[in-house]
Amino acid sequence: MSLNIVILAAGKGTRMKSDLPKVLQPLAGKPLLSHVVTLAKSLNPSSTLVVYGHGGDHVQASMADVALEWVEQAKQQGTGQAVQCALPKLPAQGKTLILYGDVPLTQSSSLDTLITAASETGFALMTVSLEHPAGYGRIVREKGKVVRIVEHKDASAEERAIDEVNTGILCVDNALLHTYLPRLTNHNAQGEYYLTDLVAMAYADGIAIATRQPAAVWEVEGVNDKLQLANLERVWQAEQARRLMLGGLTLLDPARFDLRGSLQHGTDCSIDINVVIEGKVILGKGVRIGAGCHLRDVHIGDHSEIRPMSILESAQVAEDCVVGPYARLRPGAQLADKVHIGNFVEIKNTCLGLGSKANHLSYIGDATVGSHVNLGAGTITCNYDGINKFQTLIGDGAFIGSNNSLVAPVSIGKAATTGAGSVITKDVPDDQLAIARTRQQTVPGWKRPKRQD
Ligand code: UD1
Ligand code: CA
């Protein structure tokens, strides 16, 4: 039997107090809705429909790379009406799982159990027992059987004492949706079309309503404000940290680690506190990441060390390198084995060969640096004339003196040396010394001026 998924995402999210639609608020660096879409896709449904309303264009644009069907709910008149909007796109056969764009952390294993239950009875609800059930729809049972759901605002004092609540997630035969949804009315405290009213209709027709509970309460928690968003962010981060540590990664403090992308690692890697990982980060074996580093889309080879407070983006670091503290590798930085990059050094769109070093205060951009090159403190590649960018080539074994400006396009030969303080504007041949600075002179008989009163 085919599975359809309907994701309700039309709510406004007023309590976010944000111009960004609620379902686009980021959790772990990714919109809430894309967590739900990823989960939905993992269940291999025959179709995934998103019911949108508020901020529709923006929401659709941000999900443009996924195959989704979009259904507009112009006026939000309840969860029942929201599913009604999707009804014309649901086949007569099969079943439908209802998810919510603002409930991001449900696990597929919990949904599998729910879907299996729906296959057996035709109607399955995800419920959870809460210590403080206020606000939620309550599951009303008679002799253990679910007979209806009563919304908090419509509930009697006795019903409000029920601690089993409706999470909103349910899986139902399409045939039942087609039969019951058109019969919904809005005669209730909120004047809305309640999806939950389907339960009483199914019960009246003798259908057994199955219930399943998630493994953890946070799986069914929704996000309505920034506080709840932050709480679920911590839940998600704790889960990632747990998974990574069980996979052999050392996290000096799992509570001070943030993963906003994917992290792959070899054995014996360790990550100190306050490290942020974004995009796709791959670490070899024995890699150490110091405190306060920010890594996005980088590959770091075996036994390399990234010292504290370094920022690496779209960069490749080979084996046995040392980077930082306070280093910045920008897009296109490629370090061969045993390269050392020290404090306040910025590398952009540059390859550095085996064992080369830039240890202090430098900007190396649009350059090709050979092996065993020493770039002295304060080396600057002047790669930009305000309009165009130019390349700097530095041969194997070259030694660039401190405080050099290498005015590109320029090439420094193999084993060439440049004097400290040089402004190099012309190519330097292999093995030669170039000095490009004014000669020092001593002014004979010079006297310091005296203070005039
Ligand atoms: C709903 C359930 C309640 C359950 C609770 C769990 C109903 C009638 N009640 O109540 O039993 O305990 O969720 O959180 O279903 N939405 C739309 N279009 C609408 C209305 C809502 O897309 O017209 C979306 C919202 O964006 C939201 C979700 O549906 O993601 C739930 O809507 P909300 O108004 O928060 O429902 P509750 O009143 O909390
Ligand atoms: Ca809600």
Coordinates of C-alpha atoms and ligand atoms in Angstrom, one line a residue:
M1 CA 0.0 0.0 0.0
S2 CA 1.4 3.4 -1.0
L3 CA 2.3 6.0 1.6
N4 CA 1.6 9.7 1.2
I5 CA 2.9 12.3 3.5
V6 CA 1.2 15.6 4.2
I7 CA 3.3 18.2 6.1
L8 CA 1.2 21.0 7.6
A9 CA 3.2 24.2 7.5
A10 CA 0.6 26.9 7.0
G11 CA 0.8 28.4 10.5
K12 CA 2.0 32.0 10.9
G13 CA 4.3 31.5 13.9
T14 CA 3.4 34.9 15.4
R15 CA 5.3 34.0 18.7
M16 CA 8.6 33.8 16.8
K17 CA 8.3 37.6 16.4
S18 CA 10.3 37.3 13.2
D19 CA 10.0 38.2 9.5
L20 CA 11.1 34.8 8.6
P21 CA 8.3 32.2 8.3
K22 CA 8.3 29.9 11.3
V23 CA 9.1 26.7 9.3
L24 CA 12.2 28.4 7.9
Q25 CA 13.7 29.2 11.3
P26 CA 17.0 27.3 11.5
L27 CA 17.7 24.4 13.8
A28 CA 21.3 23.0 13.5
G29 CA 21.8 25.5 10.6
K30 CA 18.9 24.1 8.5
P31 CA 15.2 25.2 8.3
L32 CA 12.8 23.4 10.6
L33 CA 10.9 22.3 7.5
S34 CA 13.9 20.7 5.9
H35 CA 14.4 18.5 9.0
V36 CA 10.8 17.3 8.5
V37 CA 11.2 16.9 4.7
T38 CA 14.4 14.8 5.2
L39 CA 12.5 12.6 7.7
A40 CA 9.6 12.3 5.3
K41 CA 11.9 11.3 2.4
S42 CA 13.6 8.7 4.5
L43 CA 10.2 6.8 4.6
N44 CA 10.2 6.6 0.8
P45 CA 6.6 7.9 0.3
S46 CA 4.9 8.0 -3.1
S47 CA 4.3 11.7 -2.6
T48 CA 5.2 14.4 -0.1
L49 CA 2.8 17.3 0.1
V50 CA 3.4 20.5 1.9
V51 CA 0.4 22.7 3.0
Y52 CA 1.7 26.2 3.0
G53 CA 0.2 29.6 3.8
H54 CA 2.2 32.3 5.4
G55 CA 5.3 33.2 3.5
G56 CA 4.6 30.7 0.8
D57 CA 7.0 31.9 -1.9
H58 CA 9.8 32.2 0.5
V59 CA 9.1 28.7 1.9
Q60 CA 8.9 27.1 -1.6
A61 CA 12.1 28.9 -2.8
S62 CA 14.1 27.6 0.2
M63 CA 13.0 24.0 -0.6
A64 CA 13.5 24.2 -4.3
D65 CA 16.0 21.4 -4.5
V66 CA 13.6 18.7 -3.1
A67 CA 10.8 17.0 -4.9
L68 CA 7.7 18.2 -3.1
E69 CA 4.1 19.0 -4.0
W70 CA 2.8 22.3 -2.7
V71 CA -0.8 23.0 -1.6
E72 CA -1.9 26.4 -0.6
Q73 CA -4.2 26.9 2.4
A74 CA -5.1 30.6 2.0
K75 CA -6.9 31.0 5.3
Q76 CA -5.9 28.9 8.3
Q77 CA -9.1 27.5 9.6
G78 CA -7.8 24.5 11.4
T79 CA -5.8 21.3 10.9
G80 CA -8.8 19.5 9.4
Q81 CA -9.2 22.2 6.8
A82 CA -5.4 22.1 6.1
V83 CA -5.6 18.3 5.3
Q84 CA -8.7 19.0 3.2
C85 CA -6.7 21.3 1.0
A86 CA -4.4 18.3 0.2
L87 CA -7.3 15.9 -0.3
P88 CA -7.6 16.2 -4.1
K89 CA -4.0 15.1 -4.4
L90 CA -4.4 12.0 -2.2
P91 CA -5.3 8.8 -4.1
A92 CA -8.3 6.8 -3.0
Q93 CA -6.1 3.9 -2.0
G94 CA -3.1 3.8 0.3
K95 CA -2.6 5.7 3.5
T96 CA -1.4 9.2 4.6
L97 CA 1.0 10.2 7.3
I98 CA 0.4 13.7 8.7
L99 CA 3.5 15.6 10.0
Y100 CA 4.1 19.2 11.0
G101 CA 6.6 21.6 9.6
D102 CA 7.3 22.9 13.1
V103 CA 7.9 19.5 14.7
P104 CA 11.5 18.8 13.5
L105 CA 13.0 16.0 15.6
T106 CA 10.7 13.0 15.1
Q107 CA 12.7 9.8 14.6
S108 CA 11.9 7.5 11.6
S109 CA 11.8 4.5 13.9
S110 CA 8.9 6.0 15.8
L111 CA 7.0 6.7 12.6
D112 CA 7.7 3.2 11.3
T113 CA 5.8 1.8 14.3
L114 CA 2.9 4.2 13.7
I115 CA 2.7 3.3 10.0
T116 CA 2.8 -0.4 10.8
A117 CA -0.1 0.2 13.3
A118 CA -2.1 2.1 10.7
S119 CA -1.6 -0.8 8.2
E120 CA -3.2 -3.1 10.8
T121 CA -6.2 -0.9 11.8
G122 CA -6.5 1.9 9.2
F123 CA -6.1 4.6 11.9
A124 CA -3.2 5.2 14.1
L125 CA -2.4 8.2 16.4
M126 CA 0.9 9.2 17.9
T127 CA 0.2 10.0 21.5
V128 CA 2.3 10.9 24.5
S129 CA 1.7 11.0 28.2
L130 CA 2.7 14.4 29.7
E131 CA 3.1 15.6 33.3
H132 CA 1.7 18.9 32.2
P133 CA -0.8 18.2 29.4
A134 CA -2.4 21.7 29.4
G135 CA -3.0 23.1 25.9
Y136 CA -3.0 19.8 24.1
G137 CA -5.8 17.7 22.7
R138 CA -6.7 14.9 25.2
I139 CA -7.1 11.3 24.2
V140 CA -10.5 10.1 25.6
R141 CA -10.7 6.4 26.1
E142 CA -13.6 4.1 27.1
K143 CA -12.7 0.7 28.4
G144 CA -9.2 1.3 27.1
K145 CA -10.4 2.1 23.5
V146 CA -9.8 5.5 22.0
V147 CA -13.2 7.1 21.3
R148 CA -12.4 10.7 20.5
I149 CA -10.0 13.6 21.0
V150 CA -11.1 16.7 22.9
E151 CA -9.2 19.9 22.4
H152 CA -8.0 21.6 25.6
K153 CA -10.3 24.6 25.0
D154 CA -13.3 22.4 24.5
A155 CA -12.5 20.0 27.4
S156 CA -14.3 19.6 30.7
A157 CA -12.3 19.7 34.0
E158 CA -12.5 15.9 34.0
E159 CA -11.1 15.6 30.5
R160 CA -8.4 18.1 31.3
A161 CA -7.2 15.7 33.9
I162 CA -6.3 13.1 31.2
D163 CA -2.5 13.1 30.7
E164 CA -2.4 11.2 27.4
V165 CA -2.3 13.9 24.7
N166 CA -2.5 14.1 20.9
T167 CA 0.9 14.9 19.3
G168 CA -0.9 15.7 16.1
I169 CA 1.0 13.1 14.1
L170 CA -1.2 10.4 12.7
C171 CA -1.5 7.9 9.9
V172 CA -4.8 7.1 8.3
D173 CA -6.2 5.2 5.4
N174 CA -6.9 7.5 2.5
A175 CA -10.4 6.1 2.1
L176 CA -11.2 7.3 5.6
L177 CA -9.8 10.8 4.9
H178 CA -11.9 11.0 1.7
T179 CA -15.0 9.9 3.7
Y180 CA -14.6 12.0 6.8
L181 CA -12.9 15.2 5.9
P182 CA -15.8 16.7 3.9
R183 CA -18.0 16.0 6.9
L184 CA -16.0 18.1 9.4
T185 CA -17.8 21.1 11.0
N186 CA -16.4 24.0 13.0
H187 CA -18.8 23.9 15.9
N188 CA -16.3 24.2 18.6
A189 CA -14.6 26.7 21.0
Q190 CA -12.1 27.9 18.3
G191 CA -14.5 27.9 15.3
E192 CA -12.0 25.7 13.5
Y193 CA -12.1 22.5 11.4
Y194 CA -10.4 20.0 13.7
L195 CA -8.5 17.1 12.2
T196 CA -8.9 15.4 15.5
D197 CA -12.7 15.1 15.0
L198 CA -11.9 12.2 12.6
V199 CA -11.3 10.0 15.6
A200 CA -14.8 10.1 16.9
M201 CA -16.2 9.5 13.3
A202 CA -14.0 6.5 12.8
Y203 CA -14.9 5.1 16.3
A204 CA -18.6 5.5 15.5
D205 CA -18.0 3.4 12.3
G206 CA -16.4 0.6 14.5
I207 CA -12.8 1.3 13.4
A208 CA -10.2 0.5 16.1
I209 CA -7.9 3.5 16.7
A210 CA -4.4 2.4 17.4
T211 CA -2.0 4.5 19.4
R212 CA 1.8 4.5 19.6
Q213 CA 4.2 6.6 21.7
P214 CA 7.5 8.0 20.5
A215 CA 10.7 6.8 22.2
A216 CA 11.3 10.3 23.6
V217 CA 9.0 13.2 24.3
W218 CA 11.2 15.7 22.3
E219 CA 10.5 13.7 19.1
V220 CA 7.0 15.2 19.1
E221 CA 7.7 18.7 20.5
G222 CA 6.9 21.6 18.3
V223 CA 8.5 25.0 18.0
N224 CA 6.4 28.1 18.6
D225 CA 8.9 30.5 20.0
K226 CA 12.7 31.1 20.2
L227 CA 12.9 29.5 23.6
Q228 CA 11.4 26.2 22.3
L229 CA 13.7 26.5 19.2
A230 CA 16.8 26.8 21.4
N231 CA 15.6 23.9 23.6
L232 CA 15.2 21.6 20.6
E233 CA 18.6 22.8 19.2
R234 CA 20.2 21.6 22.4
V235 CA 18.3 18.2 22.2
W236 CA 19.5 17.8 18.6
Q237 CA 23.1 18.8 19.5
A238 CA 23.2 16.4 22.4
E239 CA 22.0 13.6 20.2
Q240 CA 24.7 14.3 17.6
A241 CA 27.4 14.5 20.3
R242 CA 26.2 11.2 21.7
R243 CA 26.3 9.6 18.3
L244 CA 29.8 10.9 17.5
M245 CA 31.2 9.9 20.9
L246 CA 29.8 6.4 20.6
G247 CA 31.5 6.3 17.2
G248 CA 34.9 7.0 18.9
L249 CA 35.2 10.8 18.6
T250 CA 36.6 12.6 21.7
L251 CA 34.6 15.7 22.6
L252 CA 36.2 17.5 25.5
D253 CA 32.8 18.8 26.4
P254 CA 29.7 17.5 24.4
A255 CA 27.7 20.4 25.8
R256 CA 30.0 22.9 24.0
F257 CA 30.1 21.4 20.5
D258 CA 27.8 22.4 17.6
L259 CA 27.3 20.4 14.5
R260 CA 25.4 22.2 11.7
G261 CA 26.2 19.9 8.9
S262 CA 27.9 16.5 8.7
L263 CA 31.1 15.3 10.3
Q264 CA 33.1 12.2 9.3
H265 CA 36.1 11.2 11.4
G266 CA 38.8 8.6 11.6
T267 CA 40.1 7.0 14.9
D268 CA 41.5 9.1 17.7
C269 CA 40.3 12.5 16.7
S270 CA 39.6 15.0 19.4
I271 CA 37.6 18.2 19.4
D272 CA 38.1 20.8 22.2
I273 CA 35.3 23.1 23.4
N274 CA 33.3 25.6 21.4
V275 CA 34.0 24.2 18.0
V276 CA 31.4 24.8 15.3
I277 CA 31.2 22.4 12.3
E278 CA 29.3 23.4 9.2
G279 CA 28.7 21.9 5.8
K280 CA 30.6 18.7 5.1
V281 CA 33.7 18.2 7.3
I282 CA 35.9 15.2 7.0
L283 CA 38.7 14.4 9.5
G284 CA 41.3 11.7 9.0
K285 CA 42.9 9.8 11.9
G286 CA 44.4 11.5 15.0
V287 CA 43.2 14.9 14.0
R288 CA 43.0 17.5 16.8
I289 CA 40.8 20.5 16.7
G290 CA 41.6 23.2 19.3
A291 CA 39.1 25.3 21.2
G292 CA 36.9 27.9 19.4
C293 CA 37.6 26.7 15.9
H294 CA 35.0 27.1 13.1
L295 CA 35.2 24.6 10.3
R296 CA 33.0 24.6 7.2
D297 CA 33.4 22.2 4.2
V298 CA 36.9 21.2 5.0
H299 CA 39.0 18.0 4.7
I300 CA 41.8 17.6 7.3
G301 CA 44.3 14.8 6.8
D302 CA 45.7 12.3 9.4
H303 CA 47.6 13.7 12.4
S304 CA 47.0 17.3 11.5
E305 CA 46.4 19.8 14.3
I306 CA 44.1 22.8 14.1
R307 CA 45.1 25.0 17.0
P308 CA 42.6 27.2 18.8
M309 CA 40.5 30.1 17.3
S310 CA 41.1 29.1 13.7
I311 CA 38.6 29.5 10.9
L312 CA 38.7 27.2 8.0
E313 CA 36.3 27.3 5.0
S314 CA 36.3 25.2 1.8
A315 CA 39.9 24.3 2.5
Q316 CA 42.0 21.1 2.3
V317 CA 44.6 20.3 4.8
A318 CA 46.8 17.2 4.2
E319 CA 48.6 15.1 6.8
D320 CA 50.8 16.3 9.7
C321 CA 50.0 20.0 9.3
V322 CA 49.8 22.5 12.0
V323 CA 47.3 25.4 11.5
G324 CA 46.8 28.2 14.0
P325 CA 46.2 29.5 16.6
Y326 CA 44.2 32.3 15.0
A327 CA 44.7 31.2 11.4
R328 CA 42.2 31.7 8.6
L329 CA 42.0 29.3 5.6
R330 CA 39.6 30.7 3.1
P331 CA 38.1 28.9 0.0
G332 CA 40.7 27.3 -2.2
A333 CA 43.4 27.0 0.5
Q334 CA 45.2 23.7 -0.1
L335 CA 47.9 22.6 2.3
A336 CA 50.2 19.7 1.4
D337 CA 51.7 17.5 4.1
K338 CA 53.6 19.0 6.9
V339 CA 52.6 22.6 6.2
H340 CA 52.6 25.0 9.1
I341 CA 50.3 28.0 9.2
G342 CA 50.7 30.2 12.2
N343 CA 48.9 33.1 13.9
F344 CA 47.1 35.8 12.0
V345 CA 47.9 34.2 8.6
E346 CA 45.2 34.3 6.0
I347 CA 45.4 31.9 3.0
K348 CA 43.0 32.1 0.1
N349 CA 43.0 30.2 -3.2
T350 CA 46.5 29.1 -2.7
C351 CA 48.4 25.7 -2.8
L352 CA 51.3 25.4 -0.4
G353 CA 53.7 22.5 -1.0
L354 CA 55.2 19.9 1.3
G355 CA 56.7 21.4 4.5
S356 CA 56.2 25.0 3.6
K357 CA 55.6 27.5 6.4
A358 CA 53.9 30.8 6.9
N359 CA 54.0 31.3 10.6
H360 CA 53.1 34.9 11.4
L361 CA 51.0 37.8 10.2
S362 CA 50.6 37.1 6.4
Y363 CA 48.1 37.3 3.6
I364 CA 48.8 34.7 0.8
G365 CA 46.1 34.8 -1.9
D366 CA 46.0 33.5 -5.5
A367 CA 49.4 31.9 -5.1
T368 CA 51.2 28.7 -5.9
V369 CA 53.8 28.0 -3.3
G370 CA 56.3 25.1 -3.8
S371 CA 57.7 22.8 -1.2
H372 CA 59.9 23.8 1.8
V373 CA 59.2 27.5 1.2
N374 CA 59.6 29.8 4.2
L375 CA 57.3 32.8 4.1
G376 CA 58.6 35.3 6.6
A377 CA 56.5 37.2 9.1
G378 CA 54.3 39.8 7.3
T379 CA 54.5 38.4 3.8
I380 CA 51.7 39.9 1.7
T381 CA 50.8 38.8 -1.8
C382 CA 49.5 42.0 -3.5
N383 CA 47.1 40.1 -5.7
Y384 CA 44.6 42.8 -6.5
D385 CA 44.9 46.0 -8.4
G386 CA 41.4 47.1 -7.6
I387 CA 40.0 45.5 -10.8
N388 CA 41.7 42.2 -11.5
K389 CA 43.4 39.5 -9.4
F390 CA 46.9 38.2 -10.3
Q391 CA 48.9 35.1 -9.4
T392 CA 52.1 34.8 -7.4
L393 CA 54.4 31.8 -8.0
I394 CA 57.0 30.8 -5.5
G395 CA 59.4 28.0 -6.3
D396 CA 60.6 25.1 -4.1
G397 CA 62.9 26.1 -1.3
A398 CA 62.5 29.9 -1.7
F399 CA 62.9 32.1 1.4
I400 CA 60.8 35.2 1.6
G401 CA 62.2 37.7 4.1
S402 CA 60.0 39.3 6.7
N403 CA 57.6 42.1 5.7
N404 CA 57.7 41.5 2.0
S405 CA 55.1 42.8 -0.5
L406 CA 55.0 40.5 -3.5
V407 CA 53.3 42.5 -6.2
A408 CA 51.5 40.0 -8.5
P409 CA 51.8 38.9 -11.2
V410 CA 55.2 37.9 -10.0
S411 CA 57.3 34.8 -9.8
I412 CA 60.0 33.9 -7.3
G413 CA 62.4 31.3 -8.5
K414 CA 63.4 28.0 -6.8
A415 CA 65.7 28.5 -3.8
A416 CA 65.6 32.3 -4.3
T417 CA 65.8 34.6 -1.3
T418 CA 64.2 38.1 -0.9
G419 CA 65.5 40.6 1.7
A420 CA 63.4 41.7 4.6
G421 CA 61.2 44.7 3.8
S422 CA 61.3 44.2 0.0
V423 CA 58.6 45.2 -2.4
I424 CA 59.1 42.7 -5.1
T425 CA 57.6 43.8 -8.4
K426 CA 59.9 41.9 -10.8
D427 CA 60.5 38.1 -11.2
V428 CA 63.4 36.8 -9.1
P429 CA 65.5 34.1 -10.8
D430 CA 66.3 30.7 -9.2
D431 CA 68.9 30.7 -6.5
Q432 CA 69.3 34.5 -6.5
L433 CA 68.9 37.1 -3.7
A434 CA 66.7 40.1 -4.5
I435 CA 66.5 43.1 -2.2
A436 CA 64.0 45.8 -3.1
R437 CA 64.1 48.5 -0.4
T438 CA 65.8 51.8 0.1
R439 CA 69.3 51.6 1.4
Q440 CA 69.8 52.7 5.0
Q441 CA 71.8 55.9 5.4
T442 CA 73.2 57.7 8.4
V443 CA 72.9 61.5 8.3
P444 CA 76.1 63.0 9.7
G445 CA 75.8 65.9 12.3
W446 CA 72.0 65.5 12.6
K447 CA 70.6 67.0 15.9
R448 CA 67.3 66.4 17.5
P449 CA 65.1 69.5 17.4
K450 CA 64.7 71.3 20.7
R451 CA 61.4 72.3 22.2
Q452 CA 60.4 75.9 21.4
D453 CA 58.8 77.9 24.3
Ligands
UD1_1 C1 -3.2 20.5 17.5 C2 -4.2 19.4 17.7 C3 -4.1 19.0 19.2 C4 -2.6 18.6 19.5 C5 -1.7 19.7 19.1 C6 -0.2 19.2 19.3 C7 -6.1 19.8 16.3 C8 -7.4 20.4 16.1 N1 -5.5 19.9 17.4 O1 -3.6 21.6 18.2 O2 -4.9 17.9 19.4 O3 -2.5 18.3 20.9 O4 -1.8 20.1 17.8 O5 0.6 20.2 19.1 O6 -5.5 19.3 15.3 N2 -1.9 24.3 10.8 C9 -2.1 24.6 9.4 N3 -3.3 25.1 9.1 C10 -4.2 25.4 9.9 C11 -4.0 25.2 11.3 C12 -2.8 24.6 11.7 O7 -1.2 24.3 8.6 O8 -5.3 25.9 9.5 C13 -0.6 23.7 11.2 C14 0.2 24.7 12.0 O9 1.2 25.4 11.2 C15 0.9 23.8 13.0 C16 0.0 22.6 13.1 O10 -0.8 22.6 12.0 O11 2.2 23.3 12.5 C17 -0.8 22.6 14.4 O12 -1.6 23.7 14.5 P1 -1.9 24.4 15.8 O13 -2.9 25.5 15.6 O14 -0.7 24.7 16.6 O15 -2.8 23.3 16.6 P2 -3.1 23.1 18.1 O16 -4.2 24.0 18.4 O17 -1.8 23.3 18.9
CA2 CA 0.4 23.8 18.4

